[in-house]
CSV table of C-alpha atoms (C1' of nucleotides) in Angstrom, one decimal:
chain,number,residue,atom,x,y,z
A,9,MET,CA,-35.2,-3.1,-3.4
A,10,THR,CA,-32.9,-6.1,-3.7
A,11,ILE,CA,-29.2,-5.7,-4.5
A,12,SER,CA,-29.6,-6.9,-8.1
A,13,ARG,CA,-32.5,-4.5,-8.6
A,14,ALA,CA,-30.4,-1.6,-7.2
A,15,ALA,CA,-27.5,-2.7,-9.4
A,16,ASP,CA,-29.7,-2.6,-12.5
A,17,GLU,CA,-31.2,0.8,-11.6
A,18,ALA,CA,-27.7,2.2,-11.0
A,19,GLY,CA,-26.2,0.5,-14.0
A,20,VAL,CA,-23.5,-1.4,-12.2
A,21,GLY,CA,-22.9,-5.0,-11.2
A,22,VAL,CA,-24.1,-6.6,-7.9
A,23,GLU,CA,-20.5,-7.2,-6.9
A,24,THR,CA,-19.7,-3.6,-7.5
A,25,ILE,CA,-22.2,-2.5,-4.9
A,26,ARG,CA,-20.8,-4.9,-2.4
A,27,PHE,CA,-17.4,-3.5,-3.3
A,28,TYR,CA,-18.5,0.1,-2.7
A,29,GLU,CA,-20.0,-1.0,0.6
A,30,ARG,CA,-16.7,-2.6,1.7
A,31,LYS,CA,-14.9,0.6,0.7
A,32,GLY,CA,-17.3,2.7,2.7
A,33,LEU,CA,-18.6,4.6,-0.3
A,34,ILE,CA,-22.2,3.5,0.6
A,35,GLU,CA,-23.5,2.9,4.0
A,36,GLN,CA,-24.4,-0.5,5.3
A,37,PRO,CA,-28.0,-1.1,4.2
A,38,LEU,CA,-30.8,-2.5,6.4
A,39,ARG,CA,-31.3,-6.2,6.3
A,40,PRO,CA,-34.9,-6.8,7.2
A,41,SER,CA,-35.4,-10.3,5.7
A,42,GLY,CA,-33.1,-13.2,5.9
A,43,GLY,CA,-30.0,-11.1,5.9
A,44,TYR,CA,-30.7,-9.7,2.4
A,45,ARG,CA,-29.6,-6.1,1.8
A,46,GLU,CA,-32.5,-3.7,1.3
A,47,TYR,CA,-31.9,-0.6,-0.8
A,48,ASP,CA,-33.8,2.6,-1.3
A,49,ARG,CA,-33.8,5.2,-4.0
A,50,GLU,CA,-31.3,7.3,-2.2
A,51,THR,CA,-28.6,4.7,-2.3
A,52,VAL,CA,-29.2,4.2,-6.0
A,53,GLU,CA,-28.7,8.0,-6.4
A,54,ARG,CA,-25.5,7.7,-4.4
A,55,ILE,CA,-24.2,5.0,-6.7
A,56,ARG,CA,-25.1,7.1,-9.7
A,57,PHE,CA,-23.2,10.0,-8.1
A,58,ILE,CA,-20.2,7.8,-7.9
A,59,GLN,CA,-20.4,6.9,-11.5
A,60,GLN,CA,-20.8,10.6,-12.5
A,61,ALA,CA,-17.8,11.6,-10.5
A,62,GLN,CA,-15.8,8.8,-12.0
A,63,GLU,CA,-16.6,10.1,-15.4
A,64,LEU,CA,-15.1,13.4,-14.3
A,65,GLY,CA,-11.9,11.6,-13.5
A,66,PHE,CA,-12.3,11.4,-9.7
A,67,THR,CA,-10.9,8.3,-8.0
A,68,LEU,CA,-13.0,6.4,-5.6
A,69,ARG,CA,-11.0,7.8,-2.7
A,70,GLU,CA,-11.7,11.4,-3.9
A,71,ILE,CA,-15.4,10.5,-4.4
A,72,GLY,CA,-15.4,9.2,-0.8
A,73,GLU,CA,-14.3,12.7,0.3
A,74,LEU,CA,-17.0,14.4,-1.8
A,75,LEU,CA,-19.6,12.1,-0.4
A,76,ALA,CA,-18.3,12.9,3.1
A,77,LEU,CA,-18.6,16.6,2.4
A,78,ARG,CA,-22.1,16.0,1.2
A,79,THR,CA,-23.3,15.0,4.6
A,80,ASP,CA,-21.0,17.3,6.5
A,81,ARG,CA,-23.1,20.2,7.9
A,82,LYS,CA,-20.0,22.4,8.2
A,83,ALA,CA,-19.0,21.8,4.6
A,84,ASP,CA,-19.1,24.7,2.3
A,85,CYS,CA,-19.7,24.9,-1.4
A,86,ALA,CA,-16.2,26.4,-1.7
A,87,ASP,CA,-14.7,23.0,-0.5
A,88,VAL,CA,-16.4,21.2,-3.3
A,89,ARG,CA,-15.3,23.9,-5.8
A,90,ASN,CA,-11.7,23.6,-4.6
A,91,GLN,CA,-11.8,19.9,-5.2
A,92,ALA,CA,-13.1,20.4,-8.7
A,93,ILE,CA,-10.5,23.0,-9.4
A,94,ALA,CA,-7.7,20.7,-8.1
A,95,LYS,CA,-9.1,17.9,-10.3
A,96,ARG,CA,-9.2,20.2,-13.4
A,97,ASP,CA,-5.6,21.2,-12.8
A,98,GLU,CA,-4.6,17.6,-12.5
A,99,VAL,CA,-6.4,16.8,-15.8
A,100,GLU,CA,-4.6,19.6,-17.4
A,101,CYS,CA,-1.3,18.3,-16.3
A,102,LYS,CA,-2.1,14.9,-17.8
A,103,ILE,CA,-3.1,16.5,-21.0
A,104,ALA,CA,0.1,18.5,-21.2
A,105,ARG,CA,2.1,15.4,-20.5
A,106,LEU,CA,0.3,13.4,-23.2
A,107,GLU,CA,0.7,16.2,-25.7
A,108,GLU,CA,4.4,16.0,-25.2
A,109,ILE,CA,4.3,12.3,-25.8
A,110,ARG,CA,2.3,12.8,-28.9
A,111,ALA,CA,4.8,15.4,-30.2
A,112,ALA,CA,7.6,13.0,-29.5
A,113,LEU,CA,5.9,10.2,-31.3
A,114,ASP,CA,5.0,12.5,-34.2
A,115,ALA,CA,8.6,13.5,-34.5
A,116,VAL,CA,9.8,10.0,-34.4
A,117,ILE,CA,7.2,8.9,-37.0
A,118,ALA,CA,8.0,11.8,-39.3
A,119,THR,CA,11.7,10.9,-39.6
A,120,CYS,CA,11.0,7.2,-40.2
A,121,PRO,CA,11.7,6.1,-43.8
A,122,GLY,CA,8.7,3.8,-43.5
A,123,GLY,CA,10.4,0.7,-44.8
A,124,GLY,CA,13.7,-1.2,-45.0
A,125,SER,CA,15.8,-2.9,-42.4
A,126,LEU,CA,15.7,-2.0,-38.7
A,127,ASN,CA,19.3,-0.9,-38.9
A,128,SER,CA,18.1,2.2,-40.6
A,129,CYS,CA,14.9,2.6,-38.5
A,130,THR,CA,15.0,6.0,-36.9
A,131,ILE,CA,12.4,5.0,-34.3
A,132,MET,CA,14.6,2.2,-33.0
A,133,GLU,CA,17.5,4.6,-33.0
A,134,ALA,CA,15.5,7.2,-31.1
A,135,LEU,CA,14.6,4.6,-28.5
A,136,SER,CA,18.2,3.2,-28.3
A,137,ASP,CA,19.4,6.1,-26.2
A,138,HIS,CA,22.3,8.4,-26.8
A,139,ARG,CA,21.0,11.3,-28.9
A,140,ALA,CA,17.4,10.2,-28.1
A,141,LYS,CA,17.2,12.5,-25.1
A,142,ALA,CA,16.3,15.5,-27.2
A,143,ALA,CA,13.4,13.9,-28.9
A,144,VAL,CA,12.1,11.6,-26.2
A,145,THR,CA,12.8,13.0,-22.8
A,146,THR,CA,10.3,15.4,-21.4
A,147,GLU,CA,11.1,15.6,-17.7
A,148,SER,CA,9.4,13.5,-15.1
A,149,PRO,CA,7.3,10.6,-16.4
A,150,ASP,CA,3.9,10.1,-15.0
B,18,MET,CA,29.1,-5.5,-13.8
B,19,THR,CA,27.0,-6.5,-10.8
B,20,ILE,CA,23.3,-6.0,-10.6
B,21,SER,CA,23.4,-2.9,-8.4
B,22,ARG,CA,26.0,-1.3,-10.7
B,23,ALA,CA,23.8,-2.0,-13.8
B,24,ALA,CA,20.8,-0.6,-11.9
B,25,ASP,CA,22.8,2.6,-11.2
B,26,GLU,CA,23.9,2.9,-14.8
B,27,ALA,CA,20.4,2.4,-16.1
B,28,GLY,CA,18.8,4.6,-13.4
B,29,VAL,CA,16.5,1.9,-12.0
B,30,GLY,CA,16.3,-0.2,-8.9
B,31,VAL,CA,17.9,-3.6,-8.4
B,32,GLU,CA,14.5,-5.2,-8.0
B,33,THR,CA,13.3,-3.6,-11.2
B,34,ILE,CA,16.0,-5.4,-13.1
B,35,ARG,CA,15.0,-8.7,-11.5
B,36,PHE,CA,11.4,-7.8,-12.3
B,37,TYR,CA,12.2,-7.2,-16.0
B,38,GLU,CA,14.1,-10.5,-16.1
B,39,ARG,CA,11.0,-12.3,-14.8
B,40,LYS,CA,8.9,-10.6,-17.3
B,41,GLY,CA,11.2,-11.7,-20.1
B,42,LEU,CA,12.2,-8.1,-21.1
B,43,ILE,CA,15.8,-8.8,-20.5
B,44,GLU,CA,17.6,-12.1,-21.1
B,45,GLN,CA,18.9,-14.3,-18.3
B,46,PRO,CA,22.4,-13.0,-17.6
B,47,LEU,CA,25.5,-15.1,-17.1
B,48,ARG,CA,26.3,-16.1,-13.6
B,49,PRO,CA,30.0,-16.7,-13.5
B,50,SER,CA,30.8,-16.3,-9.8
B,51,GLY,CA,28.7,-17.6,-6.9
B,52,GLY,CA,25.5,-17.3,-8.8
B,53,TYR,CA,25.8,-13.5,-9.0
B,54,ARG,CA,24.3,-12.0,-12.2
B,55,GLU,CA,26.9,-10.5,-14.5
B,56,TYR,CA,25.7,-7.7,-16.8
B,57,ASP,CA,27.3,-6.0,-19.8
B,58,ARG,CA,26.8,-2.7,-21.4
B,59,GLU,CA,24.3,-4.0,-23.9
B,60,THR,CA,21.9,-5.0,-21.1
B,61,VAL,CA,22.2,-1.6,-19.6
B,62,GLU,CA,21.3,-0.1,-23.0
B,63,ARG,CA,18.3,-2.4,-23.2
B,64,ILE,CA,17.1,-1.2,-19.8
B,65,ARG,CA,17.5,2.4,-21.0
B,66,PHE,CA,15.5,1.5,-24.1
B,67,ILE,CA,12.7,0.2,-21.9
B,68,GLN,CA,12.7,3.5,-19.9
B,69,GLN,CA,12.7,5.6,-23.1
B,70,ALA,CA,9.8,3.6,-24.5
B,71,GLN,CA,7.9,3.9,-21.2
B,72,GLU,CA,8.3,7.7,-21.5
B,73,LEU,CA,6.6,7.5,-24.9
B,74,GLY,CA,3.7,5.8,-23.2
B,75,PHE,CA,4.4,2.2,-24.2
B,76,THR,CA,3.4,-0.5,-21.7
B,77,LEU,CA,5.9,-3.1,-20.8
B,78,ARG,CA,4.0,-5.6,-22.9
B,79,GLU,CA,4.3,-3.4,-25.9
B,80,ILE,CA,8.0,-2.8,-25.2
B,81,GLY,CA,8.5,-6.5,-25.1
B,82,GLU,CA,7.1,-6.6,-28.6
B,83,LEU,CA,9.4,-3.8,-29.8
B,84,LEU,CA,12.3,-5.6,-28.3
B,85,ALA,CA,11.3,-8.8,-30.0
B,86,LEU,CA,11.1,-6.9,-33.3
B,87,ARG,CA,14.6,-5.6,-32.6
B,88,THR,CA,16.1,-9.1,-32.8
B,89,ASP,CA,13.8,-10.4,-35.5
B,90,ARG,CA,15.7,-10.6,-38.7
B,91,LYS,CA,12.5,-10.6,-40.7
B,92,ALA,CA,11.2,-7.5,-38.9
B,93,ASP,CA,10.8,-4.4,-41.0
B,94,CYS,CA,11.0,-0.8,-40.1
B,95,ALA,CA,7.4,-0.5,-41.1
B,96,ASP,CA,6.4,-2.8,-38.3
B,97,VAL,CA,8.0,-0.4,-35.8
B,98,ARG,CA,6.4,2.6,-37.5
B,99,ASN,CA,3.0,1.0,-37.3
B,100,GLN,CA,3.4,0.4,-33.6
B,101,ALA,CA,4.4,4.0,-33.1
B,102,ILE,CA,1.4,5.2,-35.1
B,103,ALA,CA,-1.0,3.0,-33.2
B,104,LYS,CA,0.4,4.4,-30.0
B,105,ARG,CA,0.1,8.0,-31.2
B,106,ASP,CA,-3.6,7.3,-32.0
B,107,GLU,CA,-4.1,5.9,-28.6
B,108,VAL,CA,-2.5,8.9,-27.0
B,109,GLU,CA,-4.7,11.2,-29.1
B,110,CYS,CA,-7.8,9.3,-27.8
B,111,LYS,CA,-6.7,9.8,-24.3
B,112,ILE,CA,-6.1,13.5,-24.9
B,113,ALA,CA,-9.6,13.9,-26.4
B,114,ARG,CA,-11.2,12.1,-23.5
B,115,LEU,CA,-9.3,14.2,-21.0
B,116,GLU,CA,-10.3,17.4,-22.8
B,117,GLU,CA,-13.9,16.4,-22.5
B,118,ILE,CA,-13.4,15.9,-18.8
B,119,ARG,CA,-11.7,19.3,-18.5
B,120,ALA,CA,-14.5,21.0,-20.3
B,121,ALA,CA,-17.1,19.3,-18.0
B,122,LEU,CA,-15.2,20.4,-15.0
B,123,ASP,CA,-14.8,23.9,-16.3
B,124,ALA,CA,-18.5,24.1,-16.9
B,125,VAL,CA,-19.3,22.9,-13.4
B,126,ILE,CA,-16.8,25.2,-11.8
B,127,ALA,CA,-18.0,28.2,-13.8
B,128,THR,CA,-21.6,27.9,-12.6
B,129,CYS,CA,-20.6,27.4,-8.9
B,130,PRO,CA,-21.4,30.4,-6.7
B,131,GLY,CA,-18.1,29.7,-4.9
B,132,GLY,CA,-19.6,29.9,-1.4
B,133,GLY,CA,-22.6,29.2,0.7
B,134,SER,CA,-24.3,26.0,1.7
B,135,LEU,CA,-24.1,22.8,-0.2
B,136,ASN,CA,-27.7,23.0,-1.0
B,137,SER,CA,-27.0,25.6,-3.5
B,138,CYS,CA,-23.8,24.1,-4.8
B,139,THR,CA,-24.2,23.5,-8.5
B,140,ILE,CA,-21.3,21.1,-8.6
B,141,MET,CA,-23.0,18.8,-6.1
B,142,GLU,CA,-26.2,19.2,-8.2
B,143,ALA,CA,-24.3,18.3,-11.3
B,144,LEU,CA,-23.0,15.1,-9.7
B,145,SER,CA,-26.4,14.3,-8.2
B,146,ASP,CA,-27.7,13.0,-11.5
B,147,HIS,CA,-31.0,14.0,-13.2
B,148,ARG,CA,-30.2,17.0,-15.3
B,149,ALA,CA,-26.5,16.3,-14.9
B,150,LYS,CA,-26.3,14.2,-18.0
B,151,ALA,CA,-25.8,17.1,-20.3
B,152,ALA,CA,-22.9,18.6,-18.5
B,153,VAL,CA,-21.2,15.4,-17.3
B,154,THR,CA,-21.8,12.5,-19.6
B,155,THR,CA,-19.5,12.2,-22.6
B,156,GLU,CA,-20.2,8.7,-23.9
B,157,SER,CA,-18.3,5.7,-22.9
B,158,PRO,CA,-16.1,6.1,-19.8
B,159,ASP,CA,-12.5,4.9,-20.0
C,2,DA,C1',-43.1,-29.2,-0.9
C,3,DT,C1',-40.1,-28.5,-4.1
C,4,DA,C1',-37.8,-26.1,-7.8
C,5,DC,C1',-35.4,-22.2,-9.1
C,6,DA,C1',-33.6,-17.7,-8.8
C,7,DC,C1',-31.6,-14.9,-5.8
C,8,DT,C1',-28.5,-13.7,-2.0
C,9,DC,C1',-25.0,-14.4,1.5
C,10,DC,C1',-19.8,-14.5,2.7
C,11,DG,C1',-14.8,-14.5,2.3
C,12,DT,C1',-11.3,-15.0,-0.7
C,13,DA,C1',-8.8,-15.2,-4.9
C,14,DC,C1',-8.0,-13.2,-9.3
C,15,DA,C1',-7.5,-9.5,-13.3
C,16,DG,C1',-3.8,-6.2,-15.1
C,17,DT,C1',0.0,-2.6,-14.4
C,18,DA,C1',4.6,-1.7,-12.6
C,19,DG,C1',7.1,-2.3,-9.5
C,20,DT,C1',8.7,-2.4,-3.9
C,21,DA,C1',9.6,-4.7,0.4
C,22,DC,C1',11.1,-8.6,3.2
C,23,DG,C1',13.8,-12.0,5.5
C,24,DG,C1',17.1,-15.5,5.9
C,25,DA,C1',20.9,-17.4,3.7
C,26,DG,C1',25.0,-17.3,0.8
C,27,DT,C1',29.2,-14.7,-1.1
C,28,DC,C1',32.7,-11.4,-2.1
C,29,DA,C1',36.4,-8.1,-1.0
C,30,DA,C1',39.0,-5.8,2.2
C,31,DC,C1',41.5,-5.4,6.4
D,12,DG,C1',39.2,-14.9,9.5
D,13,DT,C1',36.0,-11.8,10.4
D,14,DT,C1',33.4,-7.8,9.2
D,15,DG,C1',30.3,-5.4,6.3
D,16,DA,C1',28.3,-4.8,1.9
D,17,DC,C1',26.3,-7.1,-1.6
D,18,DT,C1',23.4,-10.8,-3.7
D,19,DC,C1',20.4,-14.7,-3.9
D,20,DC,C1',15.5,-16.5,-3.8
D,21,DG,C1',10.5,-16.7,-3.5
D,22,DT,C1',6.7,-14.5,-1.8
D,23,DA,C1',3.9,-10.9,-0.3
D,24,DC,C1',2.6,-6.4,-0.6
D,25,DT,C1',1.5,-1.6,-2.7
D,26,DA,C1',-2.3,1.0,-5.4
D,27,DC,C1',-6.7,0.8,-8.3
D,28,DT,C1',-11.3,-0.9,-9.6
D,29,DG,C1',-13.6,-4.2,-9.8
D,30,DT,C1',-14.8,-9.5,-11.3
D,31,DA,C1',-15.2,-14.5,-10.3
D,32,DC,C1',-16.0,-18.5,-7.5
D,33,DG,C1',-18.2,-21.9,-4.6
D,34,DG,C1',-21.0,-23.7,-1.1
D,35,DA,C1',-24.7,-22.5,1.8
D,36,DG,C1',-28.9,-20.1,3.0
D,37,DT,C1',-33.5,-17.9,1.6
D,38,DG,C1',-37.7,-16.1,-0.8
D,39,DT,C1',-41.2,-16.9,-4.1
D,40,DA,C1',-44.1,-19.3,-7.1
D,41,DT,C1',-46.3,-23.4,-8.6
DNA sequence: ATACACTCCGTACAGTAGTACGGAGTCAAC
DNA sequence: GTTGACTCCGTACTACTGTACGGAGTGTAT
């Protein structure tokens, strides 16, 4: 399978495959003819694995670790589970943070008269510091 | 006020101020002595405004627009309100997406035996495509 | 044998938000 | 008048996930 075929099968671009290769996410493929990369079904699966994991919010670095686990004979299912749990906790933190932001935006929108000069715009006021802290600040930013 | 003093007052780094200046978020300051930047209280406020808006999830580009509105005589409170509403909608989309991810991770964690070889690891299975679609895929990725 | 599509490679670029560096100039104090 | 802290500038680098480019080589079909 050529690189463009593999890219099609996996649903990514050719350059993406070369990029993953550089990043060590997929192994160096054989080059039987004229230096052209030769891919098998397994590598396509591996690329799909990467895509799936990305959809779950894993970074390429983390996916690299998962892939390393996959070929590690000593690796345990619990290792993978722990990774997944850590990622879920991380996602939960992000959600909580975004919910705070949403609440702050809602508050600010609710008090806005919705028209008139900026001098009486409560949103601008809220962003212009002083009193703003209560409505806006929510501990450490991301 | 020197740049380092202004940075302290605003709670950012010196380089950050120069960066904002390059980005056009703050105006070119006066340089009365030896080419040193001279800041006033108003600029510090402006930098704080930027920080506040960042905490609400606005990007620097969007903040630049808000700041432009602020000095635009024709600007209306409704313009600001619309920006805030658009941002809230955006935040809501992100939350929804993350909640899908969390659900998928929860599902995958729940079915994991929690120990044993990777061959029986349901998380790895889920990531390894085929059947995975149902549990993992949630329409367009971010 | 030649056209055409495909592939090779390294490098640069995209956007986001800064941070770091190094050599030179400057300010205030002692 | 010299020390030490501060500032200047442009550039490069961080992290992330790719995308684009351009000139050269190669495989396949006609």
